[in-house]
XYZ file of C-alpha atoms in Angstrom:
715
model
C 32.344 93.785 52.660
C 29.061 96.146 53.056
C 27.263 96.945 50.011
C 25.894 100.403 49.841
C 21.967 101.001 48.771
C 21.651 102.156 45.247
C 18.910 103.999 43.630
C 16.483 102.753 40.871
C 18.882 103.068 38.085
C 21.351 100.971 39.753
C 23.521 103.902 40.425
C 24.724 105.379 44.271
C 22.626 108.241 44.631
C 24.097 112.053 45.128
C 23.513 111.455 48.799
C 25.382 108.311 49.293
C 28.416 109.374 46.893
C 28.797 112.415 49.188
C 28.333 110.589 52.530
C 30.952 108.212 51.029
C 33.464 110.734 50.569
C 32.868 112.346 54.092
C 33.005 109.179 56.081
C 36.268 108.175 53.969
C 37.694 111.872 55.223
C 36.438 111.939 58.738
C 40.033 112.765 60.063
C 39.752 116.015 58.537
C 36.078 116.950 58.615
C 35.328 114.991 62.246
C 34.552 118.593 63.597
C 32.440 119.523 60.982
C 30.128 116.078 60.648
C 29.108 116.601 64.669
C 27.528 119.804 63.672
C 25.660 118.545 60.497
C 21.806 118.423 60.777
C 20.028 115.540 62.237
C 18.646 114.212 59.375
C 22.002 113.966 57.372
C 23.830 112.700 60.491
C 21.467 109.601 60.345
C 22.283 108.756 56.813
C 26.092 108.858 57.767
C 25.962 106.719 60.832
C 25.593 103.350 58.992
C 29.076 104.347 56.451
C 30.911 105.104 59.555
C 33.730 102.875 60.653
C 33.682 101.487 64.347
C 36.083 104.309 65.537
C 34.204 106.985 64.411
C 31.066 105.441 65.051
C 32.059 104.965 68.878
C 33.102 108.710 68.939
C 29.927 110.049 67.690
C 27.735 108.371 70.378
C 27.493 111.400 72.511
C 26.841 113.724 70.094
C 24.105 111.185 68.671
C 22.350 111.226 71.934
C 22.627 114.727 72.124
C 20.633 115.319 69.017
C 18.109 112.529 69.895
C 19.566 109.621 67.376
C 20.542 106.259 68.396
C 23.598 104.025 67.065
C 21.878 100.999 68.124
C 20.703 99.650 64.732
C 24.014 100.432 63.218
C 25.808 98.644 65.612
C 23.463 95.335 65.492
C 23.972 95.433 61.759
C 27.804 95.404 62.348
C 27.287 92.471 64.445
C 25.155 90.564 62.120
C 27.726 91.377 59.239
C 31.320 90.712 61.272
C 30.388 88.328 63.755
C 27.961 86.253 61.866
C 26.547 84.457 65.041
C 23.492 84.722 67.170
C 24.960 86.011 70.586
C 23.885 84.303 73.852
C 20.463 85.616 75.580
C 19.900 87.512 71.937
C 16.746 89.299 73.236
C 18.411 90.682 76.219
C 21.130 92.982 74.796
C 20.848 96.282 76.182
C 23.800 98.020 74.149
C 24.735 96.621 70.811
C 27.800 98.995 70.952
C 29.300 97.556 73.872
C 28.527 94.005 72.827
C 29.811 94.601 69.458
C 33.162 96.048 70.768
C 33.667 93.824 73.627
C 33.488 90.618 71.384
C 35.491 92.596 68.730
C 38.476 93.054 71.269
C 38.382 89.207 71.990
C 38.344 88.298 68.473
C 41.267 90.770 67.570
C 43.174 89.438 70.956
C 42.953 85.858 69.724
C 43.741 86.504 66.244
C 40.623 84.916 64.732
C 39.205 88.505 63.185
C 41.112 89.807 60.228
C 40.670 94.017 60.830
C 41.454 93.997 57.146
C 38.374 92.097 55.968
C 35.922 94.728 56.331
C 36.842 98.468 55.763
C 34.703 99.240 58.819
C 37.402 97.776 60.797
C 40.098 99.823 59.954
C 41.295 103.168 60.575
C 45.251 104.121 60.332
C 44.670 106.540 63.767
C 43.241 103.887 65.963
C 44.676 100.683 67.700
C 41.886 98.201 67.303
C 42.412 96.817 71.137
C 43.227 100.486 72.307
C 39.811 101.693 71.439
C 37.742 98.691 72.175
C 39.479 97.815 75.379
C 37.330 100.575 77.639
C 34.131 98.418 76.695
C 35.404 95.280 78.248
C 33.574 94.018 81.503
C 34.525 90.819 81.276
C 37.559 89.409 79.734
C 37.818 85.776 78.751
C 41.112 83.917 78.414
C 41.282 80.859 76.633
C 43.403 78.004 75.802
C 47.235 78.854 75.526
C 46.295 82.488 76.693
C 46.416 83.767 73.040
C 47.585 87.467 72.700
C 48.172 88.325 76.199
C 51.792 89.133 75.163
C 50.802 91.416 72.784
C 49.013 93.850 75.009
C 50.718 96.939 75.886
C 50.911 98.839 78.931
C 48.510 101.424 77.610
C 45.882 98.745 76.782
C 46.254 97.156 80.518
C 45.993 100.528 81.963
C 42.694 100.751 80.154
C 41.549 97.475 80.921
C 42.192 97.831 84.676
C 39.555 100.603 84.341
C 36.829 98.420 82.544
C 37.189 94.539 83.331
C 35.397 93.558 86.532
C 35.328 89.936 85.837
C 37.819 87.733 84.586
C 37.181 84.360 83.210
C 39.726 81.621 82.294
C 38.318 79.087 79.821
C 39.973 75.678 79.019
C 43.164 76.855 79.687
C 46.162 75.019 78.524
C 50.104 75.311 79.769
C 51.946 78.045 77.777
C 55.823 79.486 77.699
C 57.232 81.310 80.467
C 56.963 84.511 78.081
C 53.483 83.958 78.106
C 53.011 83.348 81.866
C 55.249 86.458 82.618
C 52.740 88.800 80.411
C 49.681 87.194 82.013
C 51.361 87.926 85.679
C 51.439 91.348 84.299
C 47.851 91.233 83.023
C 46.435 89.752 86.442
C 48.546 92.251 88.607
C 47.217 95.102 86.673
C 43.539 93.824 86.339
C 43.182 92.911 90.190
C 45.715 94.756 92.023
C 45.150 98.027 90.143
C 41.959 97.408 88.925
C 38.577 96.847 89.119
C 38.186 92.826 89.058
C 35.913 91.697 91.832
C 35.276 87.930 90.375
C 37.838 85.321 88.885
C 36.246 82.316 87.185
C 38.293 79.183 86.072
C 36.265 76.774 84.265
C 36.707 73.317 82.437
C 40.466 72.498 82.977
C 40.275 68.855 83.078
C 44.225 68.717 83.661
C 45.559 71.838 85.161
C 48.895 72.766 85.019
C 49.593 73.259 88.687
C 52.166 76.216 88.313
C 49.940 78.249 86.184
C 46.748 77.566 88.601
C 48.695 78.575 91.443
C 49.796 81.665 89.597
C 46.088 82.822 88.931
C 45.301 81.840 92.503
C 48.273 83.722 94.063
C 47.539 87.027 92.000
C 43.878 86.646 92.794
C 44.273 86.428 96.624
C 46.332 89.899 96.301
C 49.872 88.434 96.401
C 52.798 90.091 94.302
C 56.292 89.270 94.047
C 58.933 91.813 95.406
C 61.005 91.577 91.963
C 62.219 94.370 90.359
C 62.044 92.921 87.090
C 58.532 92.675 87.263
C 57.413 95.819 89.286
C 54.887 97.873 87.062
C 54.985 101.850 86.962
C 51.610 101.852 88.984
C 53.419 100.068 92.050
C 56.256 102.527 91.725
C 53.689 105.537 91.933
C 51.636 104.039 94.216
C 54.665 103.162 96.638
C 55.725 106.837 96.521
C 52.225 108.419 97.180
C 50.235 106.327 99.219
C 50.974 106.421 103.187
C 50.516 103.135 105.100
C 46.934 102.480 106.009
C 45.733 104.351 103.219
C 44.331 103.320 99.673
C 43.509 99.726 99.871
C 45.534 98.933 96.715
C 48.795 100.379 98.029
C 51.716 98.478 98.064
C 52.643 98.732 101.501
C 51.657 95.791 103.389
C 48.727 96.349 106.376
C 51.453 94.878 108.707
C 54.172 97.180 108.683
C 56.012 98.899 111.152
C 52.946 101.429 111.970
C 50.826 98.087 112.332
C 51.490 95.445 115.103
C 48.824 93.281 114.165
C 51.214 91.228 112.495
C 52.897 90.122 115.645
C 49.469 89.417 117.213
C 48.919 87.306 114.268
C 51.759 85.146 114.319
C 51.383 84.181 118.217
C 47.704 83.600 117.788
C 47.919 81.169 115.159
C 46.766 77.680 115.715
C 46.886 74.156 113.916
C 43.363 72.644 112.806
C 41.972 69.242 113.139
C 38.449 68.926 111.435
C 37.661 65.539 113.125
C 37.933 67.469 116.370
C 35.499 69.985 116.321
C 36.766 72.325 113.751
C 36.710 76.166 114.715
C 36.581 75.443 118.552
C 38.313 78.021 120.663
C 38.817 75.505 123.147
C 41.169 73.817 120.855
C 43.987 76.557 120.393
C 47.514 75.457 120.495
C 50.994 76.236 119.751
C 52.027 76.937 116.074
C 54.125 74.097 114.925
C 57.696 74.237 114.716
C 59.187 75.288 111.629
C 62.276 73.508 110.301
C 64.854 76.688 110.313
C 67.187 77.832 112.833
C 67.984 81.316 113.638
C 71.163 80.998 111.617
C 69.321 80.237 108.453
C 69.192 82.621 105.302
C 65.612 83.742 106.250
C 66.977 85.182 109.406
C 69.621 87.387 108.506
C 68.774 91.066 107.933
C 68.656 92.187 104.473
C 68.746 88.992 102.919
C 64.981 87.909 103.371
C 63.529 90.904 101.752
C 65.065 89.740 98.501
C 64.570 86.151 98.358
C 63.329 85.009 94.914
C 59.765 83.459 95.816
C 59.524 79.734 94.681
C 56.367 79.158 92.665
C 56.006 75.498 93.186
C 52.720 74.060 94.731
C 54.733 73.454 97.928
C 56.100 76.758 98.006
C 55.221 78.425 101.563
C 56.602 81.129 103.873
C 57.130 79.985 107.411
C 54.077 79.108 109.309
C 52.651 81.619 111.775
C 53.051 84.951 109.644
C 49.671 86.548 108.540
C 49.783 87.374 104.841
C 48.347 90.767 105.758
C 51.615 91.333 107.968
C 54.449 90.393 106.074
C 56.780 92.160 103.443
C 59.123 94.849 104.281
C 58.075 98.283 105.574
C 58.436 101.037 103.542
C 61.650 103.107 105.035
C 63.231 100.082 106.696
C 66.124 100.831 108.673
C 68.960 98.717 110.185
C 67.584 99.448 113.691
C 67.731 96.518 115.417
C 64.531 96.972 117.407
C 62.271 97.214 114.005
C 59.386 95.074 114.518
C 60.134 93.336 110.988
C 63.281 91.873 112.108
C 61.691 91.034 115.492
C 58.862 89.272 113.926
C 61.756 87.157 111.995
C 63.611 86.290 115.168
C 60.451 85.103 116.775
C 59.434 82.779 114.169
C 62.805 81.334 113.559
C 63.265 80.806 117.311
C 60.241 78.283 116.970
C 62.019 76.034 114.490
C 64.663 73.069 115.024
C 67.509 73.579 112.865
C 68.717 73.368 109.768
C 72.415 74.573 108.973
C 72.666 77.522 106.475
C 74.156 74.882 104.080
C 71.124 72.953 104.086
C 67.874 74.638 102.459
C 64.834 74.931 105.190
C 62.095 72.616 104.503
C 59.137 74.180 103.323
C 55.987 73.727 105.185
C 52.963 72.023 102.821
C 50.434 72.261 105.757
C 47.264 74.227 105.682
C 47.480 77.711 107.681
C 51.136 78.541 105.993
C 51.095 81.711 104.155
C 52.694 82.795 100.993
C 56.246 83.532 100.548
C 57.920 86.576 102.712
C 59.024 88.101 99.329
C 55.147 88.810 98.402
C 53.330 91.773 99.566
C 49.759 92.147 99.894
C 47.334 94.216 97.734
C 43.913 94.142 97.292
C 42.315 91.037 95.795
C 39.083 89.856 94.373
C 35.770 89.138 96.223
C 34.383 86.158 94.257
C 36.223 83.092 93.286
C 34.813 79.999 90.928
C 36.561 77.254 90.426
C 34.342 75.003 88.059
C 35.468 71.844 86.437
C 39.241 72.122 88.011
C 40.596 68.986 89.488
C 42.578 69.500 92.731
C 45.216 67.128 93.261
C 46.483 67.163 96.929
C 49.511 69.669 96.002
C 47.011 71.980 94.109
C 44.481 71.916 97.028
C 47.291 72.673 99.549
C 48.369 75.854 97.225
C 44.692 77.186 97.128
C 44.504 76.789 101.073
C 47.404 78.361 101.892
C 45.973 81.175 100.564
C 42.005 80.738 101.421
C 43.067 80.809 105.145
C 44.107 84.534 104.646
C 41.720 85.444 101.623
C 39.899 88.374 103.923
C 38.457 90.053 101.143
C 36.789 87.022 99.800
C 33.020 87.298 99.844
C 31.599 84.330 97.366
C 33.310 80.859 97.128
C 32.027 78.458 94.351
C 33.831 74.914 93.897
C 32.210 72.656 91.702
C 33.386 69.074 90.350
C 37.074 69.507 91.532
C 37.471 66.150 92.546
C 38.240 67.026 96.268
C 37.285 63.498 97.969
C 39.252 63.481 101.263
C 41.059 66.969 100.119
C 37.666 68.399 101.676
C 39.636 68.505 105.259
C 42.277 70.728 104.082
C 39.644 73.121 102.442
C 37.721 73.098 105.907
C 40.934 73.433 107.955
C 41.648 76.918 105.843
C 38.030 77.804 105.881
C 38.130 77.465 109.593
C 41.479 79.711 109.921
C 39.769 82.264 107.641
C 36.784 82.457 110.027
C 38.872 83.601 112.736
C 40.303 86.522 111.130
C 37.957 89.786 112.400
C 38.393 90.945 108.695
C 37.013 87.796 107.233
C 33.657 88.747 104.906
C 32.819 85.459 103.534
C 29.069 85.344 102.792
C 28.477 82.473 100.103
C 29.967 79.092 99.713
C 28.746 77.031 97.268
C 30.133 73.293 96.753
C 29.433 70.909 94.352
C 31.167 67.425 93.205
C 30.852 64.178 92.013
C 31.897 62.485 95.560
C 33.372 63.678 98.909
C 33.827 61.849 102.163
C 31.985 64.302 104.594
C 28.240 63.378 105.131
C 26.176 66.827 103.427
C 24.561 67.782 107.047
C 27.776 67.208 108.847
C 29.140 69.627 106.628
C 26.469 71.818 106.385
C 26.597 72.098 110.812
C 30.479 72.558 110.330
C 30.252 75.479 107.867
C 27.757 77.177 109.755
C 29.535 76.761 113.056
C 32.342 78.498 111.460
C 30.692 81.177 109.313
C 27.446 81.928 111.391
C 27.133 85.251 109.281
C 26.637 83.082 105.933
C 24.178 84.249 103.918
C 24.159 81.437 101.336
C 24.751 77.802 101.859
C 24.842 75.346 98.599
C 26.073 71.601 98.794
C 25.451 69.116 96.193
C 27.401 65.624 95.635
C 27.544 62.136 96.784
C 28.836 60.381 99.560
C 32.282 58.107 99.375
C 31.352 54.921 101.043
C 32.647 53.199 102.957
C 34.748 55.422 104.675
C 35.694 56.475 108.107
C 34.497 59.861 107.277
C 30.956 58.490 106.876
C 30.494 56.929 110.445
C 28.899 59.797 111.843
C 25.941 59.222 114.364
C 22.806 61.595 114.236
C 23.563 65.198 115.744
C 23.436 65.652 119.646
C 24.962 69.305 119.775
C 22.372 71.523 117.978
C 23.538 73.525 114.987
C 24.890 77.174 115.396
C 22.210 79.949 115.368
C 22.957 81.938 112.065
C 22.002 84.546 109.388
C 21.466 82.139 106.602
C 19.307 83.790 104.000
C 19.566 80.827 101.325
C 20.037 77.054 101.744
C 20.181 74.837 99.119
C 20.950 71.106 99.612
C 20.927 68.561 96.848
C 21.490 65.174 98.919
C 23.261 62.037 98.169
C 21.347 58.764 97.775
C 21.489 57.821 101.298
C 19.203 58.643 104.096
C 18.819 62.068 105.437
C 20.004 62.631 108.875
C 16.895 63.850 110.102
C 18.159 65.327 113.637
C 20.800 67.127 111.902
C 18.372 68.567 109.115
C 16.109 69.715 111.546
C 18.854 71.136 113.715
C 20.061 73.179 111.034
C 16.200 74.688 109.914
C 15.671 75.570 113.413
C 18.989 77.543 113.864
C 18.472 79.009 110.323
C 15.619 81.362 111.194
C 16.640 84.085 108.666
C 15.826 81.530 105.863
C 14.329 83.271 102.651
C 14.878 80.467 100.483
C 15.221 76.722 100.809
C 15.876 73.934 98.308
C 15.716 70.561 99.036
C 16.547 68.150 96.114
C 16.371 64.393 96.087
C 16.208 63.652 100.076
C 15.419 60.548 101.124
C 13.737 60.168 104.322
C 13.981 56.794 106.536
C 10.098 57.140 106.775
C 7.350 59.367 105.991
C 7.179 60.486 109.602
C 10.516 62.032 109.496
C 9.589 64.337 106.324
C 6.234 65.346 108.073
C 8.688 66.464 111.090
C 10.893 68.308 108.562
C 7.594 70.033 106.958
C 6.682 71.299 110.636
C 9.700 72.438 111.314
C 9.602 74.551 108.279
C 6.061 75.691 108.581
C 6.395 76.648 112.338
C 10.368 77.611 112.455
C 11.089 79.253 109.388
C 8.237 81.882 108.933
C 10.206 84.397 106.752
C 10.690 82.022 103.876
C 9.672 83.365 100.307
C 10.995 80.384 98.193
C 10.644 76.939 98.886
C 11.826 74.340 95.962
C 11.277 70.390 96.542
C 12.644 68.105 93.791
C 12.755 64.481 93.223
C 10.748 63.542 96.481
C 8.052 61.124 97.335
C 5.854 63.399 98.977
C 2.536 61.722 98.192
C 2.053 60.953 102.000
C 2.410 64.023 103.689
C -0.628 66.155 102.552
C -1.717 67.440 105.815
C 1.904 68.749 106.293
C 1.688 70.682 102.771
C -1.613 72.035 103.511
C -0.277 73.355 106.982
C 2.602 74.891 105.121
C 0.479 76.696 102.708
C -1.674 77.914 105.565
C 0.996 79.191 107.601
C 3.453 80.969 105.219
C 4.164 84.192 103.351
C 5.720 81.987 100.688
C 5.930 83.835 97.008
C 7.387 81.077 95.053
C 6.608 77.109 95.393
C 8.181 74.486 93.359
C 7.035 70.698 93.870
C 8.753 68.964 91.030
C 8.508 65.291 90.314
C 7.503 64.815 94.108
C 4.193 62.605 92.934
C 1.670 64.685 94.612
C -1.218 64.368 92.577
C -1.369 60.093 92.351
C -4.212 58.172 91.943
C -6.769 58.707 95.029
C -5.657 61.958 96.048
C -8.261 64.508 94.093
C -9.414 65.382 97.439
C -5.865 66.539 98.381
C -5.968 68.691 95.035
C -8.894 70.313 95.711
C -7.860 71.225 99.215
C -4.243 72.297 97.827
C -5.752 74.854 95.240
C -8.155 76.231 97.765
C -5.121 77.007 100.371
C -3.414 78.830 97.452
C -6.609 80.481 96.423
C -6.505 82.274 99.843
C -3.132 83.311 99.824
C -2.390 86.207 97.911
C 1.813 86.055 98.275
C 1.938 83.226 95.947
C 3.486 84.374 92.549
C 5.241 81.561 91.339
C 3.890 78.155 91.377
C 5.791 74.979 89.616
C 4.060 71.608 89.637
C 6.084 69.683 86.869
C 6.428 65.947 87.220
C 3.592 65.245 89.559
C 0.972 63.378 87.346
C -2.212 65.966 87.251
C -3.387 64.415 84.245
C -6.329 66.014 82.400
C -8.631 66.219 85.350
C -5.818 67.595 87.618
C -5.228 70.257 85.262
C -8.826 71.088 85.075
C -9.214 71.369 88.896
C -5.963 73.818 89.154
C -8.051 76.068 86.671
C -9.820 77.195 89.677
C -7.112 79.001 90.828
C -8.007 81.729 88.679
C -11.821 81.878 89.426
C -13.492 85.271 90.383
C -13.343 84.209 94.208
C -9.461 83.943 94.249
C -7.245 86.254 95.785
C -3.974 84.306 94.783
C -1.795 86.307 92.329
C 0.001 84.071 90.443
C 1.916 85.096 87.210
C 3.634 82.057 86.456
C 2.544 78.527 86.570
C 4.464 75.324 85.299
C 2.171 72.444 84.710
C 4.997 70.596 82.393
C 5.646 66.859 82.417
C 1.972 65.861 83.591
C 0.863 63.605 81.321
C -1.351 66.222 79.927
C -3.195 65.461 76.509
C -4.406 67.987 73.962
C -8.272 67.495 74.892
C -7.493 68.325 78.580
C -5.598 71.237 77.664
C -8.335 72.673 75.800
C -10.666 72.634 78.468
C -8.140 74.092 80.622
C -8.002 77.199 78.403
C -12.035 77.422 78.110
C -11.848 77.219 81.481
C -9.595 80.172 81.464
C -11.387 81.999 78.922
C -14.286 82.302 81.168
C -12.627 83.611 84.519
C -12.091 87.244 82.908
C -8.965 89.329 83.694
C -6.509 87.473 85.861
C -2.863 87.923 86.884
C -1.171 84.894 84.881
C 1.438 86.134 82.421
C 3.456 82.816 81.477
C 1.915 79.176 81.372
C 4.699 76.275 80.679
C 3.062 73.009 79.216
C 6.088 71.611 77.793
C 7.077 67.858 77.658
C 3.140 66.658 77.798
C 1.345 64.309 75.875
C 0.417 67.333 73.262
C 1.762 65.282 70.087
C -1.115 62.849 70.156
C -3.597 65.429 68.353
C -1.737 68.082 66.598
C -4.860 70.078 65.501
C -6.587 70.006 68.872
C -3.541 71.249 70.554
C -3.013 74.239 68.205
C -6.524 75.209 68.834
C -5.795 74.951 72.599
C -2.654 77.058 72.236
C -4.311 79.568 70.372
C -7.073 79.996 73.028
C -4.552 80.391 75.459
C -2.528 82.837 73.503
C -5.622 85.136 74.303
C -4.529 84.888 78.455
C -1.200 84.436 78.708
C 2.356 83.703 77.189
C 2.756 79.974 76.516
C 5.895 77.769 76.594
C 5.636 74.642 74.590
C 7.756 71.990 73.072
C 7.439 69.660 70.021
C 8.368 66.859 72.279
C 8.132 63.568 71.025
C 5.916 61.419 73.799
C 6.405 58.261 71.715
C 10.216 58.295 71.724
C 10.578 59.574 74.826
C 8.323 56.758 76.399
C 10.560 54.058 74.142
C 13.422 55.697 75.518
C 12.552 55.182 79.190
C 11.357 51.490 78.533
C 14.889 50.868 76.956
C 16.895 51.794 80.492
C 14.336 50.067 82.920
């Protein structure tokens, strides 16, 4: 409970007594309070409950008042925790009300615990829901069943990111409520990003539910339909609002038939995505006499939500579903598509249920229709079995709205083939707009540069490609010879590769770099080259072919023998950010190279950020680096990282004194973490104080002795 300030005599002041009376009767006095003078209103703000404090916001702004300090105090009093990224909170009102919504939803905050949270005129969830831009659903989806339609509709207008964290299985009633929540927020709302995080043992049924609705599919089930669906169906013509219930491939759109007749099976081991490998759709195990082929029956067949459930192969998801105003005309395109698809099959009798295809490329069930879908999907630490991976791929091959796909630690293994096949199918749809693909895993079966070639061939318009995993070996997937076919020309802007513990396929890497002439950012991590001549070649290619580069990062690579190529790169680039971390650049005997390195950067006015952590600079190297800021330097470095470079206190002090003599400079931040500064704390403090007058210093209390002992213990 908040304690009000008292006067010197220990009793409440007259103003405080009056303010308490006013705020306790806001239901009657609200309009009069808005008209009070600014100085009085300022004193009332801390005494208002959260509902009226939120309602007064516009009036306060108009009167030149800020409510931020009041909301910040509410956070400290009620949440009792330091928010993440404390210094970057731009609106405490939104921060508090968004957290308040989640805590009430999960039942971990009792609104009766503080008078500022209670008001009989307001619903806590309804009032705070308009401030929720990122909705997080945890564990057994607590509270989802308690969200009334009014709150769902409000969330649909505010939530843009939907995050699932540490999910666990839930009862059927909760899953039904979750389906409706997802439907409102994605199909009728503003959600563009869905993240599923940290789910070590996923419930396949629940995972498929999340993925299916995120991909834009909704079952034709009268029991689960919503008022927004009925309104949209009634008001919207086909081809109108993308949120419409009417599928794009209705009777007014013949693209469904074209998609049906043009589908082709995939085999990633045989040149994925090659137009020359088109073939006939695999036959479906279904006869023309099966229930799906009978007019009217297919429209109402209840969908099966198991991981193996699919529709007939060959139906584009964008073209399925009954058209509005469907008639019994035998020439109806909807029936024609069914007739074509069923004649492709081999017979099941009506008494025998047709076998559902589980291969990649099959679409969701015919009972589904296509709504708007999310543009970003992030699956992080969600292991995918063969069954769940197939379910994902069934959706992925038709997820044309997807712009960003991030898959991290999904334990794909050989299932990477299914993902590539579905992406290949997706790429052939002219509506495909995938621009970002990121894959991190423990191990997989495809060599990294083999995968990079394949992805860039499938998606030449891709803007960001990030790959990071170890190679499963031995395996037939790993027996790949060096590239003979060059990588496809592409529009890639960012390439991030963390290589496995295997020698780099140099020809393939060179081919990728030469084909990616629009690169702005390049990151190579843990690259082991067969020989230093191979690394020299790669550096030359970067300097000569990737002339648009602005950010370049090398990490954990041996670069002590390629000094000439590094200098060539520095002299022939317009780099703004450079990172050489743990690359052994400045080993013993490299003093001349350090001087030349500094001289090259001094002549480069573009460099703004320089990261040199873990390169054995030492005291002398750091002193030479100080010449970057001399009066004859044109470089504009404002961030310098010299962490983990065996720098001692006396060396840091000499560096600080050198910078003090350089006059005005652009350096804003200096990182000196994880050096040997604990050897002489007094001298270190003197150096840090001297540097404080020049720039902001990032340091730490690293125990170098303990770190050395830990290093020895694992050798």
